[in-house]
Short mmCIF file of C-alpha atoms in Angstrom, two decimals:
data_model
loop_
_atom_site.label_atom_id
_atom_site.label_comp_id
_atom_site.label_asym_id
_atom_site.label_seq_id
_atom_site.Cartn_x
_atom_site.Cartn_y
_atom_site.Cartn_z
CA MET A 1 0.24 -0.24 -0.02
CA ILE A 2 1.40 3.41 -0.96
CA PHE A 3 1.02 6.14 1.97
CA ALA A 4 2.06 9.55 0.82
CA ALA A 5 1.34 13.35 0.75
CA LEU A 6 0.79 14.09 -2.87
CA PRO A 7 -0.22 16.81 -4.88
CA ILE A 8 -4.08 16.97 -5.23
CA ALA A 9 -3.83 16.39 -9.03
CA GLU A 10 -2.12 13.44 -8.37
CA ALA A 11 -4.53 12.04 -5.32
CA ALA A 12 -7.72 11.63 -7.58
CA GLY A 13 -8.88 7.78 -6.88
CA GLY A 14 -6.86 7.68 -3.83
CA LEU A 15 -8.23 7.08 -0.28
CA LEU A 16 -7.88 10.36 2.14
CA ALA A 17 -5.27 9.69 4.90
CA HIS A 18 -7.17 12.07 7.87
CA SER A 19 -10.25 13.43 7.99
CA LEU A 20 -10.45 17.31 6.78
CA VAL A 21 -13.05 19.82 6.68
CA VAL A 22 -13.04 21.09 2.76
CA GLY A 23 -15.29 23.95 1.65
CA GLY A 24 -17.19 23.77 5.59
CA THR A 25 -18.11 20.18 4.32
CA ARG A 26 -16.22 16.78 6.76
CA TRP A 27 -14.88 14.53 4.64
CA PRO A 28 -14.08 11.66 6.54
CA LYS A 29 -10.94 9.57 6.50
CA GLY A 30 -11.22 6.38 3.83
CA ARG A 31 -13.14 8.54 1.34
CA VAL A 32 -11.98 7.48 -2.27
CA LEU A 33 -11.24 10.95 -3.76
CA ALA A 34 -13.16 11.14 -7.14
CA ALA A 35 -12.21 14.52 -9.53
CA ALA A 36 -15.00 16.29 -8.11
CA ASP A 37 -13.45 16.35 -4.99
CA ILE A 38 -10.02 17.44 -6.35
CA VAL A 39 -11.52 20.73 -8.03
CA ALA A 40 -12.95 21.24 -4.43
CA ALA A 41 -9.96 20.59 -2.52
CA GLY A 42 -8.04 23.06 -5.03
CA ALA A 43 -11.01 25.74 -4.51
CA ALA A 44 -10.45 25.65 -0.66
CA GLY A 45 -6.89 26.12 -0.95
CA LEU A 46 -5.17 22.85 -0.86
CA THR A 47 -2.19 22.18 -2.87
CA HIS A 48 -1.60 18.72 -1.06
CA LEU A 49 -3.51 15.75 0.22
CA THR A 50 -2.58 12.66 2.40
CA ILE A 51 -3.68 9.55 1.08
CA ALA A 52 -3.53 5.81 0.42
CA ARG A 53 -3.27 4.25 -2.36
CA LEU A 54 -3.99 0.21 -2.52
CA ALA A 55 -1.37 -2.09 -4.11
CA ALA A 56 -2.29 -4.86 -7.20
CA ASP A 57 -2.06 -7.77 -4.47
CA ASP A 58 -3.67 -5.40 -1.81
CA ILE A 59 -7.79 -6.19 -0.58
CA GLY A 60 -9.54 -3.63 1.13
CA GLU A 61 -9.43 -3.20 4.88
CA ASP A 62 -13.74 -4.07 5.66
CA ALA A 63 -13.09 -6.96 3.07
CA ALA A 64 -10.24 -8.46 4.98
CA ALA A 65 -12.01 -8.55 8.14
CA THR A 66 -15.30 -9.70 6.78
CA ARG A 67 -12.56 -12.69 5.56
CA LEU A 68 -11.06 -13.22 8.61
CA ALA A 69 -14.08 -12.85 11.22
CA GLY A 70 -15.50 -15.30 8.65
CA ARG A 71 -13.48 -17.84 9.37
CA LEU A 72 -12.90 -17.46 13.02
CA ALA A 73 -16.98 -17.48 13.68
CA GLY A 74 -17.71 -21.43 14.35
CA PRO A 75 -20.31 -22.87 16.14
CA GLY A 76 -22.55 -20.75 17.66
CA LEU A 77 -21.14 -17.30 16.91
CA VAL A 78 -22.03 -14.81 14.03
CA ALA A 79 -19.51 -12.62 11.99
CA LEU A 80 -21.24 -9.25 11.80
CA PRO A 81 -20.65 -6.74 8.79
CA ALA A 82 -17.34 -5.06 8.63
CA ALA A 83 -17.29 -1.08 8.79
CA HIS A 84 -13.82 0.83 8.95
CA GLY A 85 -11.64 -2.29 9.14
CA ARG A 86 -13.60 -3.41 12.05
CA ALA A 87 -15.25 -7.04 12.18
CA ASN A 88 -16.99 -8.24 15.31
CA ILE A 89 -17.52 -11.65 16.16
CA ALA A 90 -21.13 -12.10 18.31
CA ALA A 91 -22.75 -14.70 20.37
CA ALA A 92 -26.08 -16.28 18.82
CA ALA A 93 -27.27 -17.23 22.23
CA ALA A 94 -26.22 -16.95 26.16
CA GLY A 95 -23.16 -19.47 26.63
CA VAL A 96 -19.22 -20.15 27.15
CA PHE A 97 -17.28 -18.66 24.95
CA GLY A 98 -14.44 -21.27 23.63
CA ALA A 99 -11.05 -19.77 21.70
CA ASP A 100 -7.53 -21.47 21.69
CA ALA A 101 -5.40 -18.71 23.27
CA ALA A 102 -2.15 -19.92 21.03
CA MET A 103 -3.76 -19.32 17.82
CA ILE A 104 -5.13 -15.79 18.76
CA ALA A 105 -1.61 -15.10 19.39
CA ALA A 106 -0.14 -17.01 16.26
CA VAL A 107 -2.77 -14.48 14.36
CA ASN A 108 -1.58 -11.35 15.57
CA ARG A 109 2.29 -12.19 15.02
CA ILE A 110 1.62 -12.49 11.64
CA ASP A 111 1.59 -8.55 10.57
CA GLU A 112 0.95 -5.75 12.81
CA ALA A 113 -1.18 -4.51 10.27
CA LEU A 114 -3.91 -7.23 11.22
CA THR A 115 -5.59 -7.84 14.58
CA LEU A 116 -7.59 -10.21 16.69
CA ALA A 117 -8.91 -9.44 19.98
CA THR A 118 -11.41 -11.61 21.56
CA LEU A 119 -13.05 -12.19 25.62
CA PRO A 120 -11.08 -14.51 27.65
CA PRO A 121 -11.63 -18.51 26.91
CA GLY A 122 -13.90 -19.59 29.02
CA ALA A 123 -15.74 -16.21 29.87
CA ARG A 124 -19.57 -16.69 30.12
CA VAL A 125 -21.66 -14.54 27.50
CA ALA A 126 -25.05 -13.31 26.58
CA ALA A 127 -26.56 -13.43 23.25
CA GLY A 128 -25.28 -10.53 21.38
CA GLU A 129 -22.39 -9.75 23.44
CA ILE A 130 -19.00 -9.34 21.28
CA VAL A 131 -16.85 -12.00 21.87
CA ALA A 132 -14.17 -10.76 19.74
CA THR A 133 -12.84 -7.95 17.24
CA VAL A 134 -10.49 -8.56 14.09
CA LYS A 135 -9.66 -5.14 13.68
CA ILE A 136 -7.46 -3.64 9.91
CA ILE A 137 -5.23 -1.12 10.57
CA ARG A 138 -4.23 0.42 7.65
CA TYR A 139 -6.84 0.17 4.64
CA ALA A 140 -5.31 -2.58 3.02
CA VAL A 141 -3.31 -5.70 3.83
CA ALA A 142 -1.47 -7.81 1.36
CA ALA A 143 -3.21 -10.85 0.14
CA PRO A 144 -0.38 -13.36 1.15
CA THR A 145 -0.39 -11.81 4.89
CA LEU A 146 -4.51 -12.25 5.10
CA ASP A 147 -3.97 -15.86 3.56
CA ALA A 148 -1.44 -16.61 6.33
CA ALA A 149 -4.05 -15.13 8.94
CA LEU A 150 -6.79 -17.44 7.82
CA ALA A 151 -4.68 -20.45 7.77
CA ALA A 152 -3.53 -19.74 11.38
CA GLY A 153 -7.04 -19.02 12.30
CA VAL A 154 -9.08 -21.84 14.11
CA PRO A 155 -13.08 -20.91 14.09
CA MET A 156 -13.51 -20.50 17.89
CA SER A 157 -16.92 -21.27 19.03
CA LEU A 158 -20.03 -20.77 21.83
CA ALA A 159 -21.39 -23.67 23.74
CA ALA A 160 -24.95 -22.36 24.63
CA PHE A 161 -26.89 -22.78 28.03
CA ARG A 162 -29.14 -25.15 28.24
CA PRO A 163 -32.26 -25.92 30.17
CA ARG A 164 -30.79 -28.49 32.40
CA ARG A 165 -32.73 -30.02 35.59
CA LEU A 166 -30.55 -29.53 38.60
CA ALA A 167 -30.87 -30.78 42.10
CA LEU A 168 -29.75 -29.49 45.55
CA ILE A 169 -29.10 -31.24 48.83
CA ALA A 170 -28.06 -29.33 52.07
CA THR A 171 -26.36 -31.49 55.04
CA THR A 172 -27.40 -30.17 58.54
CA LEU A 173 -25.30 -30.32 61.83
CA ALA A 174 -26.98 -29.34 65.09
CA GLY A 175 -27.52 -25.69 65.10
CA THR A 176 -27.80 -25.73 61.17
CA SER A 177 -30.20 -22.55 60.85
CA GLU A 178 -33.31 -22.45 58.75
CA LYS A 179 -32.72 -19.28 57.55
CA GLY A 180 -29.13 -19.46 56.14
CA LEU A 181 -30.41 -22.74 54.44
CA ALA A 182 -33.41 -20.94 52.73
CA LYS A 183 -30.96 -17.95 52.03
CA THR A 184 -28.56 -20.69 50.41
CA LEU A 185 -31.07 -22.22 48.32
CA ARG A 186 -32.78 -19.14 47.06
CA VAL A 187 -28.94 -17.60 45.78
CA THR A 188 -28.66 -21.17 44.12
CA ARG A 189 -32.12 -21.07 42.34
CA ASP A 190 -31.05 -17.67 40.79
CA ARG A 191 -27.54 -18.76 39.86
CA VAL A 192 -29.49 -22.10 38.15
CA GLU A 193 -32.08 -19.90 36.63
CA SER A 194 -29.78 -17.09 35.53
CA LEU A 195 -28.68 -19.93 33.16
CA GLY A 196 -31.97 -21.47 32.02
CA GLY A 197 -31.92 -24.04 34.10
CA THR A 198 -34.52 -25.25 36.85
CA LEU A 199 -33.75 -26.41 40.48
CA THR A 200 -35.19 -29.00 42.59
CA ALA A 201 -34.54 -28.65 46.47
CA LEU A 202 -34.01 -32.34 47.82
CA PRO A 203 -34.65 -33.08 51.83
CA ASP A 204 -31.76 -32.19 53.57
CA CYS A 205 -30.14 -35.02 55.06
CA ALA A 206 -27.69 -35.34 58.24
CA HIS A 207 -23.52 -34.08 57.88
CA ASP A 208 -23.28 -38.03 57.51
CA ALA A 209 -21.13 -39.79 54.90
CA ALA A 210 -23.60 -42.91 55.08
CA ALA A 211 -26.96 -40.91 55.12
CA LEU A 212 -25.49 -38.58 51.80
CA ALA A 213 -24.81 -41.23 50.44
CA THR A 214 -28.52 -42.43 50.45
CA ALA A 215 -29.51 -38.95 49.24
CA ILE A 216 -27.04 -39.21 46.51
CA ALA A 217 -28.07 -42.37 44.86
CA ALA A 218 -31.63 -41.49 45.17
CA ALA A 219 -31.09 -38.41 43.59
CA ASP A 220 -33.53 -37.74 39.86
CA ALA A 221 -31.08 -35.08 38.00
CA GLU A 222 -28.44 -34.13 35.42
CA ILE A 223 -26.73 -32.07 38.07
CA LEU A 224 -26.64 -32.69 41.48
CA LEU A 225 -25.30 -30.07 43.38
CA ILE A 226 -24.39 -30.63 47.31
CA ILE A 227 -23.86 -27.98 50.33
CA GLY A 228 -22.23 -29.23 53.17
CA ALA A 229 -22.73 -27.38 56.55
CA SER A 230 -19.39 -28.11 57.02
CA ALA A 231 -16.29 -27.34 54.17
CA THR A 232 -14.75 -30.38 52.32
CA VAL A 233 -11.02 -30.33 53.04
CA ASP A 234 -10.02 -33.92 52.38
CA ARG A 235 -10.87 -36.81 50.02
CA GLY A 236 -12.08 -38.34 53.41
CA ASP A 237 -14.34 -36.22 54.00
CA VAL A 238 -18.23 -36.02 54.38
CA ILE A 239 -19.28 -35.12 50.59
CA PRO A 240 -16.30 -37.30 48.08
CA ALA A 241 -16.42 -40.28 50.85
CA ALA A 242 -20.40 -40.41 50.53
CA LEU A 243 -19.81 -39.91 46.87
CA VAL A 244 -17.83 -42.88 46.62
CA ALA A 245 -19.85 -44.89 48.68
CA ALA A 246 -22.78 -44.03 46.34
CA GLY A 247 -20.97 -45.47 43.50
CA GLY A 248 -19.56 -42.01 42.47
CA VAL A 249 -16.02 -40.99 41.35
CA VAL A 250 -14.13 -37.86 43.00
CA ASP A 251 -12.52 -36.24 39.90
CA ARG A 252 -11.09 -33.08 41.87
CA LEU A 253 -10.96 -31.86 45.42
CA GLY A 254 -10.05 -28.19 45.50
CA MET A 255 -9.56 -25.56 42.66
CA PRO A 256 -6.79 -22.93 41.62
CA VAL A 257 -10.21 -20.30 41.83
CA ASP A 258 -10.45 -17.80 45.01
CA PRO A 259 -13.28 -17.39 46.15
CA GLY A 260 -13.98 -20.70 45.75
CA ASN A 261 -10.83 -23.38 46.58
CA LEU A 262 -13.21 -25.92 48.64
CA LEU A 263 -14.94 -27.52 45.87
CA CYS A 264 -15.58 -30.95 45.19
CA LEU A 265 -16.30 -32.13 41.49
CA GLY A 266 -17.14 -35.75 40.68
CA ARG A 267 -19.61 -37.96 39.49
CA ARG A 268 -22.01 -40.62 39.70
CA GLY A 269 -22.72 -42.20 36.21
CA ALA A 270 -23.36 -38.98 33.83
CA MET A 271 -24.19 -37.14 36.45
CA PRO A 272 -22.07 -34.22 37.50
CA VAL A 273 -22.03 -33.79 41.40
CA ILE A 274 -20.61 -30.80 42.91
CA GLY A 275 -19.84 -30.13 46.44
CA LEU A 276 -20.23 -26.41 46.95
CA PRO A 277 -17.54 -24.73 48.50
CA GLY A 278 -19.00 -22.44 51.58
CA CYS A 279 -18.35 -19.00 49.47
CA ALA A 280 -21.17 -20.32 46.93
CA ARG A 281 -23.83 -19.53 49.80
CA SER A 282 -23.12 -15.57 48.41
CA PRO A 283 -24.21 -14.42 44.95
CA LYS A 284 -20.43 -13.30 44.72
CA ARG A 285 -19.05 -14.91 41.69
CA ASN A 286 -16.56 -17.77 42.83
CA GLY A 287 -15.19 -21.11 41.34
CA PHE A 288 -18.41 -22.97 41.53
CA ASP A 289 -19.91 -20.13 38.96
CA ILE A 290 -16.93 -21.71 36.46
CA ILE A 291 -17.74 -25.21 36.58
CA LEU A 292 -21.25 -24.93 37.11
CA GLU A 293 -21.51 -22.40 33.64
CA ARG A 294 -19.61 -25.27 31.78
CA LEU A 295 -21.37 -28.21 32.90
CA VAL A 296 -24.61 -26.27 31.92
CA ALA A 297 -23.53 -25.60 28.70
CA GLY A 298 -22.68 -29.30 27.95
CA LEU A 299 -18.80 -28.97 28.22
CA THR A 300 -16.51 -32.00 30.34
CA VAL A 301 -14.90 -30.30 32.83
CA THR A 302 -11.63 -32.77 33.88
CA ASN A 303 -8.81 -32.53 36.30
CA ASP A 304 -6.66 -30.96 33.59
CA ASP A 305 -9.41 -27.89 32.61
CA ILE A 306 -9.43 -27.08 36.58
CA ALA A 307 -5.59 -27.09 37.24
CA MET A 308 -5.30 -24.47 34.15
CA MET A 309 -8.55 -22.11 35.85
CA GLY A 310 -4.97 -20.95 38.07
CA ALA A 311 -3.93 -18.24 35.82
CA GLY A 312 -7.22 -15.89 36.69
CA GLY A 313 -8.42 -17.39 39.12
CA LEU A 314 -8.03 -14.62 41.72
CA LEU A 315 -11.66 -13.12 40.76
CA PRO A 316 -12.34 -9.22 41.05
CA GLU A 317 -13.60 -8.63 44.36
CA ALA A 318 -16.55 -6.72 42.85
CA GLU A 319 -17.97 -9.70 40.36
CA ARG A 320 -21.45 -11.47 40.82
CA PRO A 321 -23.06 -13.72 38.40
CA GLU A 322 -25.80 -12.34 36.05
CA PRO A 323 -28.45 -11.75 37.83
CA ARG A 324 -31.79 -13.83 37.42
CA ALA A 325 -34.05 -10.90 36.06
CA ALA A 326 -31.70 -7.67 35.73
CA ALA A 327 -33.38 -4.76 34.78
CA ALA A 328 -31.38 -3.51 31.61
CA ALA A 329 -30.13 -0.22 31.65
CA GLY A 330 -29.85 2.47 28.70
CA PRO A 331 -32.43 3.72 26.17
CA VAL A 332 -34.45 2.38 23.93
CA GLY A 333 -33.40 4.04 20.11
CA ALA A 334 -34.74 3.38 16.44
CA ILE A 335 -33.53 2.18 13.40
CA ILE A 336 -35.39 3.34 9.97
CA LEU A 337 -35.13 1.15 7.36
CA ALA A 338 -34.96 3.35 4.15
CA ALA A 339 -32.31 1.19 2.17
CA GLY A 340 -34.68 -0.59 -0.12
CA ARG A 341 -35.30 -0.03 -3.92
CA SER A 342 -38.91 0.48 -3.87
CA SER A 343 -39.58 -1.20 -7.35
CA ARG A 344 -43.10 -1.62 -6.84
CA MET A 345 -43.59 2.05 -6.99
CA GLY A 346 -42.34 2.26 -10.81
CA GLU A 347 -39.53 5.43 -11.56
CA ALA A 348 -40.85 7.00 -8.37
CA HIS A 349 -39.05 6.59 -4.72
CA LYS A 350 -41.94 5.87 -2.44
CA LEU A 351 -39.78 7.33 0.41
CA LEU A 352 -39.22 10.37 -1.21
CA ALA A 353 -42.89 10.77 -2.15
CA ASP A 354 -44.57 13.60 -0.74
CA TRP A 355 -47.30 13.35 1.70
CA ARG A 356 -48.55 16.50 3.90
CA GLY A 357 -45.95 18.54 2.84
CA LYS A 358 -42.69 16.69 3.53
CA PRO A 359 -41.44 13.08 2.41
CA LEU A 360 -42.99 9.98 3.71
CA VAL A 361 -39.37 8.95 5.74
CA ALA A 362 -39.50 12.45 7.24
CA HIS A 363 -42.82 11.86 8.71
CA VAL A 364 -41.04 8.70 10.31
CA ALA A 365 -37.53 10.98 11.60
CA ASP A 366 -39.85 13.19 13.27
CA ALA A 367 -42.58 10.47 14.85
CA ILE A 368 -39.06 9.47 16.57
CA ALA A 369 -37.88 12.65 17.29
CA ALA A 370 -41.41 13.42 19.37
CA ALA A 371 -41.51 10.36 21.10
CA GLY A 372 -38.13 11.60 22.67
CA LEU A 373 -36.18 8.72 21.58
CA PRO A 374 -32.16 9.27 20.63
CA PRO A 375 -31.68 10.04 17.07
CA PRO A 376 -32.26 7.33 14.97
CA LEU A 377 -30.18 4.81 12.72
CA VAL A 378 -31.19 5.71 8.96
CA VAL A 379 -30.03 2.41 6.98
CA LEU A 380 -29.35 3.88 3.44
CA GLY A 381 -28.59 1.67 0.23
CA ALA A 382 -30.92 2.24 -2.50
CA ARG A 383 -30.82 6.47 -3.90
CA ALA A 384 -29.03 7.25 -0.41
CA ASP A 385 -28.11 10.76 -1.52
CA GLU A 386 -31.70 11.66 -2.14
CA VAL A 387 -33.01 10.37 0.86
CA ARG A 388 -30.09 11.67 2.80
CA ALA A 389 -31.67 15.12 1.37
CA ALA A 390 -35.23 14.33 2.11
CA LEU A 391 -33.85 14.29 5.94
CA ALA A 392 -31.74 17.65 5.83
CA GLY A 393 -31.56 19.16 8.86
CA ARG A 394 -33.10 16.57 10.96
CA ASP A 395 -30.61 14.81 13.99
CA VAL A 396 -30.40 11.81 12.49
CA GLN A 397 -27.40 9.14 11.80
CA PHE A 398 -26.41 7.82 8.76
CA VAL A 399 -25.42 3.68 8.00
CA VAL A 400 -25.06 2.75 4.70
CA ALA A 401 -25.95 -1.01 3.32
CA GLU A 402 -23.41 -1.66 0.72
CA ASP A 403 -25.25 -5.11 0.25
CA TYR A 404 -28.81 -3.62 0.10
CA ALA A 405 -29.94 -5.03 -3.11
CA GLU A 406 -29.56 -8.67 -1.57
CA GLY A 407 -32.74 -8.28 0.49
CA LEU A 408 -34.03 -7.04 3.24
CA SER A 409 -32.14 -8.83 5.80
CA ARG A 410 -28.90 -6.81 4.85
CA SER A 411 -30.56 -3.43 5.66
CA LEU A 412 -31.61 -5.02 8.71
CA ARG A 413 -28.10 -6.31 10.02
CA ALA A 414 -26.26 -3.38 8.67
CA GLY A 415 -29.17 -1.01 11.13
CA ILE A 416 -27.96 -3.55 14.36
CA ALA A 417 -24.40 -3.44 13.70
CA ALA A 418 -24.42 0.26 14.26
CA VAL A 419 -26.54 0.50 17.69
CA PRO A 420 -24.63 2.46 20.00
CA GLY A 421 -23.11 0.40 22.53
CA GLY A 422 -25.45 2.19 25.20
CA TRP A 423 -28.87 0.88 23.98
CA ARG A 424 -30.73 -1.57 25.80
CA ALA A 425 -33.10 -2.21 22.63
CA ALA A 426 -33.93 -0.79 19.16
CA LEU A 427 -37.39 -0.04 17.71
CA VAL A 428 -36.88 -1.22 13.76
CA CYS A 429 -39.09 1.33 11.67
CA LEU A 430 -40.52 1.30 8.10
CA GLY A 431 -39.65 4.14 6.10
CA ASP A 432 -42.87 4.05 4.39
CA MET A 433 -45.33 4.29 7.48
CA PRO A 434 -45.36 7.95 7.96
CA ARG A 435 -48.96 8.09 10.23
CA VAL A 436 -47.34 6.42 12.93
CA GLU A 437 -47.92 8.02 15.95
CA PRO A 438 -45.32 9.25 19.08
CA GLN A 439 -47.41 7.70 21.18
CA VAL A 440 -47.02 4.51 19.59
CA LEU A 441 -43.24 4.19 19.80
CA ALA A 442 -42.57 5.88 23.14
CA ALA A 443 -45.09 3.07 24.14
CA LEU A 444 -43.30 0.24 22.70
CA ALA A 445 -40.02 1.85 23.73
CA ALA A 446 -41.48 1.49 27.61
CA ALA A 447 -43.20 -2.03 27.35
CA PRO A 448 -42.18 -4.71 29.51
CA GLY A 449 -40.53 -7.75 27.83
CA ASP A 450 -37.52 -8.64 25.50
CA VAL A 451 -39.78 -7.97 22.26
CA ALA A 452 -42.68 -5.72 21.88
CA LEU A 453 -44.60 -4.94 18.68
CA PRO A 454 -47.81 -2.92 18.21
CA VAL A 455 -51.66 -4.61 17.44
CA TRP A 456 -54.50 -2.93 15.40
CA ALA A 457 -57.85 -5.30 15.68
CA GLY A 458 -56.13 -8.07 16.35
CA LYS A 459 -53.45 -7.41 13.85
CA ARG A 460 -49.81 -7.04 14.51
CA GLY A 461 -47.90 -4.02 13.02
CA ASN A 462 -44.92 -2.53 13.24
CA PRO A 463 -42.45 -0.97 14.37
CA VAL A 464 -41.06 -4.13 16.61
CA ARG A 465 -39.40 -3.61 19.62
CA TRP A 466 -36.10 -6.16 20.07
CA ASP A 467 -33.71 -6.27 23.21
CA ARG A 468 -30.31 -6.79 22.48
CA ARG A 469 -30.30 -10.47 23.22
CA HIS A 470 -31.95 -10.81 19.81
CA PHE A 471 -29.45 -8.49 18.20
CA ALA A 472 -27.24 -11.55 17.19
CA ARG A 473 -30.10 -13.41 15.45
CA LEU A 474 -31.74 -10.40 13.93
CA MET A 475 -27.81 -10.16 12.41
CA ALA A 476 -28.12 -13.93 11.01
CA LEU A 477 -30.66 -13.98 8.71
CA SER A 478 -30.66 -13.64 4.63
CA GLY A 479 -32.86 -13.22 1.94
CA ASP A 480 -35.44 -10.77 1.73
CA VAL A 481 -36.43 -11.40 5.36
CA GLY A 482 -37.21 -9.32 8.20
CA GLY A 483 -37.38 -9.22 11.74
CA LYS A 484 -40.01 -10.98 12.49
CA ALA A 485 -38.97 -14.49 11.32
CA VAL A 486 -37.16 -14.19 15.09
CA LEU A 487 -40.47 -13.89 16.73
CA ALA A 488 -40.65 -17.18 17.97
CA ASP A 489 -37.35 -17.06 20.19
CA ALA A 490 -39.03 -14.36 22.15
CA VAL A 491 -38.94 -15.00 25.82
CA GLU A 492 -42.12 -12.50 26.48
CA LEU A 493 -43.51 -10.80 23.41
CA HIS A 494 -45.78 -7.96 24.64
CA GLU A 495 -48.25 -6.41 22.35
CA VAL A 496 -48.96 -2.70 22.78
CA ALA A 497 -52.98 -1.65 21.78
CA ALA A 498 -52.42 0.99 18.96
CA PRO A 499 -55.45 3.85 18.87
CA SER A 500 -55.10 3.68 15.21
CA ASP A 501 -54.39 1.23 11.72
CA ALA A 502 -51.37 3.06 10.78
CA VAL A 503 -49.05 0.53 12.36
CA LEU A 504 -50.25 -1.73 9.42
CA ASP A 505 -49.47 1.02 6.87
CA ASP A 506 -47.50 -0.50 3.75
CA ILE A 507 -47.48 2.08 0.86
CA ASP A 508 -45.32 -0.09 -1.36
CA THR A 509 -47.59 0.90 -4.40
CA PRO A 510 -48.86 3.80 -6.56
CA ALA A 511 -52.04 3.07 -5.48
CA ALA A 512 -51.47 2.41 -1.84
CA LEU A 513 -49.85 5.96 -1.97
CA ALA A 514 -53.18 7.15 -3.53
CA ALA A 515 -54.90 5.88 -0.99
CA LEU A 516 -53.20 7.42 1.69
CA ARG A 517 -53.29 10.58 -0.34
CA ALA A 518 -56.84 10.47 -0.26
CA ARG A 519 -57.32 10.10 3.54
CA GLY A 520 -56.11 13.51 3.75
#
């Protein structure tokens, strides 16, 4: 790649290396300089421009990031669209992230222009959470460099949590507090349910190896948890001795994770058995969480696996497991899908059609503003410059879906990928619904549940509010498919009663536009 300050006459076709303000207009870095740009630069008094120019075997930053992210996104992971040389990889579900640290280092050694950063292998992640990012430092990488990275890259993975059945046995001694037992059950149930599992409290038993062995043998669960009235410090102690007496095996006593050192891990047949450390009575994250998460995700945990947990095993004081029903923070924003070709409208473009003195798409943007939502993301594609002009003067942010012609899913993907990190959810709005009421948008934003949509006369309409947990699935859609294909994933779908049929609008044809205008 050539990187140099050149006389403006020689800069045409190059990539602008640094952002500039030219004639009152901001030119972002990476802008491909057209002949008109050279004229404008000269008129502004510039004599030189610093540009990057790709060599014959160079691969552009977005294309290179896309290919490498696609190689690395293994089972349970989704490679998101690249922008500005960065391609993120997200979890398609809640689970445990898996990656080879040696592979990550090998990719990063290939060339300083190409980087890969990930969460720690074994990290617990939420659906839609970014687990890795590929960043191309320069505007391009040489094809042999990318080929080497692709060869070194090994797909990473996400082991999704499964709806497991767990059971808990508590042992007791004289003076064991009923209040303490109740708290332990409550804290443990919260842990299990946050992973999508269910917990059954089995009858308490005496802190005695024989009594506990009988209880273990009778337990019917996919994973058995035992909280002892006294800490386990030796393989001859009550919990490991009882497990062996019940026909089980002790795989590990003690772990190099603090808090959580005094954990006992074994199995009886195919059922994992965990003797909980005393710190598991607290919601503070400890070694038990790490083991439990892996088992619920269907991963095996061996003696060697636990031995390797010492690096990073000193847990931060403030760490807590994910709460069962934590209230999400942050605002709800809006995405306006405005990238389509409007092919059913003929030569006209539906979003630019006038109604009540302004383009249809401007009505949608104004309703979002009136609802008190953050400045929306407007996804552009066909006739992008005209749609920009139709929204001139409004507080919106533009996102370009370069592959919009491949279908609605591509526009949706571009919008979701651009959602600011602080948004907890996004309203996906269609640009051809000019009658949508601000009060409907506000009600959808405030509604409970992980998905909310409006209903009029028993019919579901638009827009639809999606919480962040669904972002990865939405971005994995393909073809001319919208978000409603993912509605079955909703944990709690909330319907908002609409005040009019505006939520059913679909101004796709000249006839529909004429009907809209006839209504006044």
